[in-house]
């Protein structure tokens, strides 16, 4: 990640990342990780926070998923690599 993870995994926000954004500011965070093939991951958004623009890229397939994160999203990385119909 380009930002530090919250320090206490047992805390309510443990294992999360805080991206401080104030009015009229933009902030970007990049997180790179690996996961099992054909797995889906859940991108969570804390209610009441500013809407975030999210881009998910899968290395090696060239597919991207772009969305405005207004609620939690389940993302299937394998679907990003399938040819468009």
mmCIF file of N, CA and C in Angstrom:
data_model
loop_
_atom_site.group_PDB
_atom_site.id
_atom_site.type_symbol
_atom_site.label_atom_id
_atom_site.label_comp_id
_atom_site.label_asym_id
_atom_site.label_seq_id
_atom_site.Cartn_x
_atom_site.Cartn_y
_atom_site.Cartn_z
ATOM 1 N N UNK A 1 0.833 -1.182 0.000
ATOM 2 C CA UNK A 1 0.000 0.000 0.000
ATOM 3 C C UNK A 1 0.876 1.244 0.000
ATOM 4 N N UNK A 2 0.337 2.318 -0.536
ATOM 5 C CA UNK A 2 1.053 3.591 -0.496
ATOM 6 C C UNK A 2 0.769 4.329 0.811
ATOM 7 N N UNK A 3 -0.159 3.841 1.622
ATOM 8 C CA UNK A 3 -0.448 4.400 2.948
ATOM 9 C C UNK A 3 -0.282 3.300 3.977
ATOM 10 N N UNK A 4 -0.078 3.687 5.245
ATOM 11 C CA UNK A 4 0.113 2.701 6.305
ATOM 12 C C UNK A 4 -1.216 2.135 6.772
ATOM 13 N N UNK A 5 -1.203 0.831 7.080
ATOM 14 C CA UNK A 5 -2.376 0.161 7.632
ATOM 15 C C UNK A 5 -2.560 0.608 9.071
ATOM 16 N N UNK A 6 -3.813 0.645 9.543
ATOM 17 C CA UNK A 6 -4.068 0.990 10.928
ATOM 18 C C UNK A 6 -3.377 -0.033 11.821
ATOM 19 N N UNK A 7 -2.762 0.425 12.934
ATOM 20 C CA UNK A 7 -1.835 -0.418 13.692
ATOM 21 C C UNK A 7 -2.420 -1.575 14.490
ATOM 22 N N UNK A 8 -3.660 -1.496 14.953
ATOM 23 C CA UNK A 8 -4.185 -2.520 15.857
ATOM 24 C C UNK A 8 -5.247 -3.366 15.150
ATOM 25 N N UNK A 9 -4.902 -4.598 14.713
ATOM 26 C CA UNK A 9 -5.868 -5.434 13.999
ATOM 27 C C UNK A 9 -7.113 -5.767 14.815
ATOM 28 N N UNK A 10 -7.037 -5.697 16.159
ATOM 29 C CA UNK A 10 -8.185 -6.023 17.007
ATOM 30 C C UNK A 10 -9.118 -4.823 17.195
ATOM 31 N N UNK A 11 -8.691 -3.638 16.814
ATOM 32 C CA UNK A 11 -9.511 -2.435 16.957
ATOM 33 C C UNK A 11 -10.615 -2.426 15.896
ATOM 34 N N UNK A 12 -11.682 -1.646 16.119
ATOM 35 C CA UNK A 12 -12.778 -1.599 15.138
ATOM 36 C C UNK A 12 -12.319 -1.246 13.718
ATOM 37 N N UNK A 13 -11.300 -0.428 13.586
ATOM 38 C CA UNK A 13 -10.797 -0.089 12.246
ATOM 39 C C UNK A 13 -9.488 -0.810 11.944
ATOM 40 N N UNK A 14 -9.172 -1.841 12.711
ATOM 41 C CA UNK A 14 -7.928 -2.572 12.514
ATOM 42 C C UNK A 14 -7.881 -3.247 11.156
ATOM 43 N N UNK A 15 -6.718 -3.239 10.555
ATOM 44 C CA UNK A 15 -6.551 -3.843 9.245
ATOM 45 C C UNK A 15 -7.068 -2.974 8.119
ATOM 46 N N UNK A 16 -7.520 -1.774 8.440
ATOM 47 C CA UNK A 16 -8.047 -0.878 7.411
ATOM 48 C C UNK A 16 -7.026 0.220 7.113
ATOM 49 N N UNK A 17 -7.370 1.040 6.151
ATOM 50 C CA UNK A 17 -6.526 2.157 5.753
ATOM 51 C C UNK A 17 -7.330 3.436 5.867
ATOM 52 N N UNK A 18 -6.730 4.478 6.405
ATOM 53 C CA UNK A 18 -7.381 5.771 6.504
ATOM 54 C C UNK A 18 -6.793 6.664 5.420
ATOM 55 N N UNK A 19 -7.670 7.185 4.569
ATOM 56 C CA UNK A 19 -7.248 8.089 3.503
ATOM 57 C C UNK A 19 -7.823 9.457 3.852
ATOM 58 N N UNK A 20 -7.005 10.339 4.436
ATOM 59 C CA UNK A 20 -7.523 11.648 4.839
ATOM 60 C C UNK A 20 -7.741 12.546 3.621
ATOM 61 N N UNK A 21 -9.001 12.939 3.412
ATOM 62 C CA UNK A 21 -9.339 13.823 2.310
ATOM 63 C C UNK A 21 -10.200 14.954 2.863
ATOM 64 N N UNK A 22 -9.778 16.163 2.637
ATOM 65 C CA UNK A 22 -10.509 17.322 3.096
ATOM 66 C C UNK A 22 -11.184 17.997 1.914
ATOM 67 N N UNK A 23 -12.196 18.836 2.151
ATOM 68 C CA UNK A 23 -12.881 19.507 1.039
ATOM 69 C C UNK A 23 -11.883 20.154 0.087
ATOM 70 N N UNK A 24 -12.152 20.044 -1.179
ATOM 71 C CA UNK A 24 -11.342 20.578 -2.294
ATOM 72 C C UNK A 24 -10.019 19.841 -2.490
ATOM 73 N N UNK A 25 -9.807 18.723 -1.803
ATOM 74 C CA UNK A 25 -8.575 17.951 -1.963
ATOM 75 C C UNK A 25 -8.856 16.637 -2.674
ATOM 76 N N UNK A 26 -7.852 16.114 -3.342
ATOM 77 C CA UNK A 26 -7.870 14.775 -3.904
ATOM 78 C C UNK A 26 -6.770 13.987 -3.220
ATOM 79 N N UNK A 27 -7.003 12.705 -3.027
ATOM 80 C CA UNK A 27 -5.991 11.833 -2.427
ATOM 81 C C UNK A 27 -6.071 10.493 -3.150
ATOM 82 N N UNK A 28 -4.935 9.886 -3.377
ATOM 83 C CA UNK A 28 -4.891 8.600 -4.061
ATOM 84 C C UNK A 28 -4.169 7.599 -3.192
ATOM 85 N N UNK A 29 -4.668 6.352 -3.208
ATOM 86 C CA UNK A 29 -4.029 5.260 -2.489
ATOM 87 C C UNK A 29 -3.962 4.066 -3.427
ATOM 88 N N UNK A 30 -2.831 3.409 -3.449
ATOM 89 C CA UNK A 30 -2.655 2.213 -4.262
ATOM 90 C C UNK A 30 -2.376 1.037 -3.330
ATOM 91 N N UNK A 31 -3.109 -0.049 -3.521
ATOM 92 C CA UNK A 31 -2.897 -1.268 -2.752
ATOM 93 C C UNK A 31 -2.659 -2.393 -3.746
ATOM 94 N N UNK A 32 -1.570 -3.130 -3.582
ATOM 95 C CA UNK A 32 -1.256 -4.264 -4.452
ATOM 96 C C UNK A 32 -1.269 -5.512 -3.574
ATOM 97 N N UNK A 33 -1.998 -6.534 -4.012
ATOM 98 C CA UNK A 33 -2.052 -7.784 -3.245
ATOM 99 C C UNK A 33 -2.335 -8.930 -4.194
ATOM 100 N N UNK A 34 -2.155 -10.150 -3.699
ATOM 101 C CA UNK A 34 -2.488 -11.342 -4.483
ATOM 102 C C UNK A 34 -3.565 -12.109 -3.732
ATOM 103 N N UNK A 35 -4.319 -12.887 -4.490
ATOM 104 C CA UNK A 35 -5.376 -13.691 -3.902
ATOM 105 C C UNK A 35 -5.575 -14.938 -4.756
ATOM 106 N N UNK A 36 -6.262 -15.949 -4.238
ATOM 107 C CA UNK A 36 -6.453 -17.182 -5.003
ATOM 108 C C UNK A 36 -7.192 -16.911 -6.316
ATOM 109 N N UNK A 37 -6.859 -17.729 -7.315
ATOM 110 C CA UNK A 37 -7.528 -17.621 -8.604
ATOM 111 C C UNK A 37 -9.026 -17.896 -8.430
ATOM 112 N N UNK A 38 -9.852 -17.193 -9.171
ATOM 113 C CA UNK A 38 -11.312 -17.325 -9.148
ATOM 114 C C UNK A 38 -11.946 -16.906 -7.829
ATOM 115 N N UNK A 39 -11.246 -16.142 -7.012
ATOM 116 C CA UNK A 39 -11.823 -15.624 -5.771
ATOM 117 C C UNK A 39 -12.443 -14.253 -6.043
ATOM 118 N N UNK A 40 -13.424 -13.902 -5.245
ATOM 119 C CA UNK A 40 -14.062 -12.596 -5.306
ATOM 120 C C UNK A 40 -13.695 -11.858 -4.026
ATOM 121 N N UNK A 41 -13.468 -10.547 -4.129
ATOM 122 C CA UNK A 41 -13.204 -9.809 -2.896
ATOM 123 C C UNK A 41 -14.244 -8.719 -2.713
ATOM 124 N N UNK A 42 -14.422 -8.345 -1.450
ATOM 125 C CA UNK A 42 -15.412 -7.349 -1.080
ATOM 126 C C UNK A 42 -14.693 -6.059 -0.734
ATOM 127 N N UNK A 43 -15.023 -5.012 -1.463
ATOM 128 C CA UNK A 43 -14.470 -3.687 -1.204
ATOM 129 C C UNK A 43 -15.496 -2.960 -0.351
ATOM 130 N N UNK A 44 -15.137 -2.657 0.903
ATOM 131 C CA UNK A 44 -16.078 -2.068 1.853
ATOM 132 C C UNK A 44 -15.929 -0.558 1.882
ATOM 133 N N UNK A 45 -17.054 0.131 2.053
ATOM 134 C CA UNK A 45 -17.059 1.583 2.180
ATOM 135 C C UNK A 45 -17.784 1.931 3.470
ATOM 136 N N UNK A 46 -17.123 2.692 4.316
ATOM 137 C CA UNK A 46 -17.735 3.080 5.581
ATOM 138 C C UNK A 46 -18.851 4.080 5.310
ATOM 139 N N UNK A 47 -20.064 3.836 5.825
ATOM 140 C CA UNK A 47 -21.180 4.749 5.589
ATOM 141 C C UNK A 47 -20.862 6.169 6.071
ATOM 142 N N UNK A 48 -21.373 7.146 5.344
ATOM 143 C CA UNK A 48 -21.216 8.542 5.734
ATOM 144 C C UNK A 48 -19.955 9.201 5.226
ATOM 145 N N UNK A 49 -19.084 8.453 4.559
ATOM 146 C CA UNK A 49 -17.845 9.027 4.060
ATOM 147 C C UNK A 49 -18.008 9.538 2.646
ATOM 148 N N UNK A 50 -17.081 10.339 2.203
ATOM 149 C CA UNK A 50 -17.082 10.883 0.854
ATOM 150 C C UNK A 50 -17.013 9.754 -0.161
ATOM 151 N N UNK A 51 -17.786 9.881 -1.237
ATOM 152 C CA UNK A 51 -17.749 8.888 -2.311
ATOM 153 C C UNK A 51 -16.360 8.850 -2.918
ATOM 154 N N UNK A 52 -15.859 7.660 -3.147
ATOM 155 C CA UNK A 52 -14.511 7.492 -3.708
ATOM 156 C C UNK A 52 -14.609 6.911 -5.110
ATOM 157 N N UNK A 53 -13.696 7.302 -5.967
ATOM 158 C CA UNK A 53 -13.558 6.695 -7.284
ATOM 159 C C UNK A 53 -12.564 5.554 -7.145
ATOM 160 N N UNK A 54 -12.939 4.378 -7.645
ATOM 161 C CA UNK A 54 -12.117 3.183 -7.484
ATOM 162 C C UNK A 54 -11.801 2.598 -8.851
ATOM 163 N N UNK A 55 -10.539 2.204 -9.021
ATOM 164 C CA UNK A 55 -10.128 1.474 -10.223
ATOM 165 C C UNK A 55 -9.433 0.214 -9.770
ATOM 166 N N UNK A 56 -9.904 -0.943 -10.279
ATOM 167 C CA UNK A 56 -9.292 -2.227 -9.976
ATOM 168 C C UNK A 56 -8.675 -2.750 -11.269
ATOM 169 N N UNK A 57 -7.387 -3.047 -11.226
ATOM 170 C CA UNK A 57 -6.670 -3.608 -12.371
ATOM 171 C C UNK A 57 -6.171 -4.997 -11.993
ATOM 172 N N UNK A 58 -6.230 -5.912 -12.941
ATOM 173 C CA UNK A 58 -5.711 -7.261 -12.725
ATOM 174 C C UNK A 58 -4.451 -7.390 -13.571
ATOM 175 N N UNK A 59 -3.323 -7.610 -12.912
ATOM 176 C CA UNK A 59 -2.053 -7.729 -13.626
ATOM 177 C C UNK A 59 -2.097 -8.879 -14.617
ATOM 178 N N UNK A 60 -1.612 -8.644 -15.807
ATOM 179 C CA UNK A 60 -1.501 -9.699 -16.798
ATOM 180 C C UNK A 60 -2.706 -9.886 -17.697
ATOM 181 N N UNK A 61 -3.809 -9.184 -17.433
ATOM 182 C CA UNK A 61 -4.964 -9.383 -18.319
ATOM 183 C C UNK A 61 -5.443 -8.086 -18.955
ATOM 184 N N UNK A 62 -5.046 -6.959 -18.451
ATOM 185 C CA UNK A 62 -5.405 -5.681 -19.062
ATOM 186 C C UNK A 62 -6.815 -5.215 -18.775
ATOM 187 N N UNK A 63 -7.568 -5.954 -17.985
ATOM 188 C CA UNK A 63 -8.924 -5.536 -17.658
ATOM 189 C C UNK A 63 -8.929 -4.558 -16.490
ATOM 190 N N UNK A 64 -9.891 -3.634 -16.497
ATOM 191 C CA UNK A 64 -10.051 -2.681 -15.398
ATOM 192 C C UNK A 64 -11.511 -2.598 -15.002
ATOM 193 N N UNK A 65 -11.739 -2.321 -13.728
ATOM 194 C CA UNK A 65 -13.079 -2.075 -13.203
ATOM 195 C C UNK A 65 -13.036 -0.698 -12.584
ATOM 196 N N UNK A 66 -13.891 0.201 -13.057
ATOM 197 C CA UNK A 66 -13.951 1.562 -12.540
ATOM 198 C C UNK A 66 -15.347 1.821 -12.005
ATOM 199 N N UNK A 67 -15.436 2.432 -10.827
ATOM 200 C CA UNK A 67 -16.730 2.728 -10.228
ATOM 201 C C UNK A 67 -16.600 3.865 -9.232
ATOM 202 N N UNK A 68 -17.709 4.471 -8.907
ATOM 203 C CA UNK A 68 -17.785 5.387 -7.774
ATOM 204 C C UNK A 68 -18.252 4.554 -6.594
ATOM 205 N N UNK A 69 -17.475 4.516 -5.558
ATOM 206 C CA UNK A 69 -17.771 3.655 -4.417
ATOM 207 C C UNK A 69 -18.759 4.358 -3.496
ATOM 208 N N UNK A 70 -20.036 4.072 -3.696
ATOM 209 C CA UNK A 70 -21.094 4.649 -2.870
ATOM 210 C C UNK A 70 -21.626 3.641 -1.865
ATOM 211 N N UNK A 71 -21.259 2.358 -2.037
ATOM 212 C CA UNK A 71 -21.657 1.286 -1.127
ATOM 213 C C UNK A 71 -20.638 0.160 -1.288
ATOM 214 N N UNK A 72 -20.774 -0.882 -0.485
ATOM 215 C CA UNK A 72 -19.882 -2.036 -0.601
ATOM 216 C C UNK A 72 -20.012 -2.638 -1.999
ATOM 217 N N UNK A 73 -18.917 -3.167 -2.534
ATOM 218 C CA UNK A 73 -18.935 -3.799 -3.862
ATOM 219 C C UNK A 73 -18.199 -5.132 -3.805
ATOM 220 N N UNK A 74 -18.812 -6.162 -4.349
ATOM 221 C CA UNK A 74 -18.142 -7.444 -4.553
ATOM 222 C C UNK A 74 -17.538 -7.392 -5.950
ATOM 223 N N UNK A 75 -16.251 -7.676 -6.058
ATOM 224 C CA UNK A 75 -15.541 -7.578 -7.335
ATOM 225 C C UNK A 75 -14.956 -8.935 -7.676
ATOM 226 N N UNK A 76 -15.208 -9.378 -8.908
ATOM 227 C CA UNK A 76 -14.714 -10.654 -9.409
ATOM 228 C C UNK A 76 -13.549 -10.368 -10.353
ATOM 229 N N UNK A 77 -12.303 -10.477 -9.879
ATOM 230 C CA UNK A 77 -11.153 -10.171 -10.739
ATOM 231 C C UNK A 77 -11.100 -11.016 -12.008
ATOM 232 N N UNK A 78 -11.531 -12.273 -11.951
ATOM 233 C CA UNK A 78 -11.492 -13.132 -13.133
ATOM 234 C C UNK A 78 -12.394 -12.583 -14.234
ATOM 235 N N UNK A 79 -13.493 -11.946 -13.874
ATOM 236 C CA UNK A 79 -14.414 -11.381 -14.856
ATOM 237 C C UNK A 79 -13.750 -10.239 -15.638
ATOM 238 N N UNK A 80 -12.790 -9.559 -15.013
ATOM 239 C CA UNK A 80 -12.097 -8.463 -15.688
ATOM 240 C C UNK A 80 -11.216 -8.979 -16.820
ATOM 241 N N UNK A 81 -10.843 -10.247 -16.773
ATOM 242 C CA UNK A 81 -9.954 -10.819 -17.784
ATOM 243 C C UNK A 81 -10.713 -11.504 -18.923
ATOM 244 N N UNK A 82 -12.013 -11.653 -18.777
ATOM 245 C CA UNK A 82 -12.800 -12.288 -19.823
ATOM 246 C C UNK A 82 -13.046 -11.301 -20.966
ATOM 247 N N UNK A 83 -12.996 -11.759 -22.194
ATOM 248 C CA UNK A 83 -13.268 -10.873 -23.323
ATOM 249 C C UNK A 83 -14.690 -10.326 -23.257
ATOM 250 N N UNK A 84 -14.849 -9.057 -23.656
ATOM 251 C CA UNK A 84 -16.186 -8.452 -23.687
ATOM 252 C C UNK A 84 -17.006 -9.103 -24.797
ATOM 253 N N UNK A 85 -18.299 -9.261 -24.540
ATOM 254 C CA UNK A 85 -19.192 -9.877 -25.542
ATOM 255 C C UNK A 85 -19.902 -8.809 -26.323
#
